[in-house]
């Protein structure tokens, strides 16, 4: 029987997770991109002190979790967190809070504004019911990919395409030396020669060039789809390159719509497994309608990482 | 032309030393910095460029780099 003191609306998107103890819950808070103002942090600390165990847990996806919250206090907890605009996160078969690295504002490696992307996705898609299983999104600022884009349902990785202004080049050779991917070598004329097929869009050449002879011709996201971790890991594969930052939300929405439709009747199945069943061509085709210039001609299905139990043989 | 030897000086001390050396010369004059390979040569030249100086050359010699620079405003 429902406790009349509890506003069940608060529970709708999830984020309240049953603990072992009687009447006790973990309350997962919504921290898109893992960044939050210290005023909010102070409020969270205050609430944790007052209603919780006096400590919090940092989830592996950048959320702060309040521990040992009695369900009778839910309304109070939600209301007090709300004083600093702190909201509760989601769980279950929904679009989860997006994760992101620091991005480009203060981090010298960042090529794109991952924090802005995470906030936008959180504002527009957070909590959307998938009808099937959870749906995770992350944003990495560059190909170092600290947030591990390939183990998300849709994972974004910042990328640039370099172009050379040969007149500005003073032939120092630093770019060729810095390119770890073998995409640059110094030519006979003392200028770098670009082998596009080896380039991973990391931007190291642009960053290292002392005269700005290397410049950014294109900037955006490399997008991988179909990844997950857990008992049966899958590595997401590449579907789009140089997707403009402002198209990320619409792109995810298209993938989500395809997933909702194709997983119909399949039960609790993640996107990557649906791609295995349906094939990559169908998803590529759907994405090509709205994002023709960024979609690859073909791709491979999510890659199975067969390192889990049971023992083989 | 003055030569400032920054070999054996790690980041970011080498950059700070380069800035101090540049304070002692006139705008438009050129100066040479000797920089170690690796992080120093990747960081110091572009940081000095970002400070408004003009890079005239950067050449590798015997395992280190010679950066030639004209002091900017
Ligand atoms: S992914 Fe790139 S930009 Fe993001 S934290 Fe890692 S190195 Fe920095
Ligand atoms: S972007 Fe990265 S991989 Fe491509 S040429 Fe430049 S340094 Fe090499
Ligand atoms: S780093 Fe810049 S200046 Fe040096 S060789 Fe490459 S393009 Fe030319």
Tab-separated table of C-alpha atoms in Angstrom, chain A residues 63 91 178 233 312:
chain	number	residue	atom	x	y	z
A	63	UNK	CA	26.589	10.691	-10.482
A	91	UNK	CA	17.502	4.094	-13.646
A	178	UNK	CA	54.375	14.232	-32.909
A	233	UNK	CA	30.433	-6.753	-23.514
A	312	UNK	CA	35.915	-22.020	-23.030
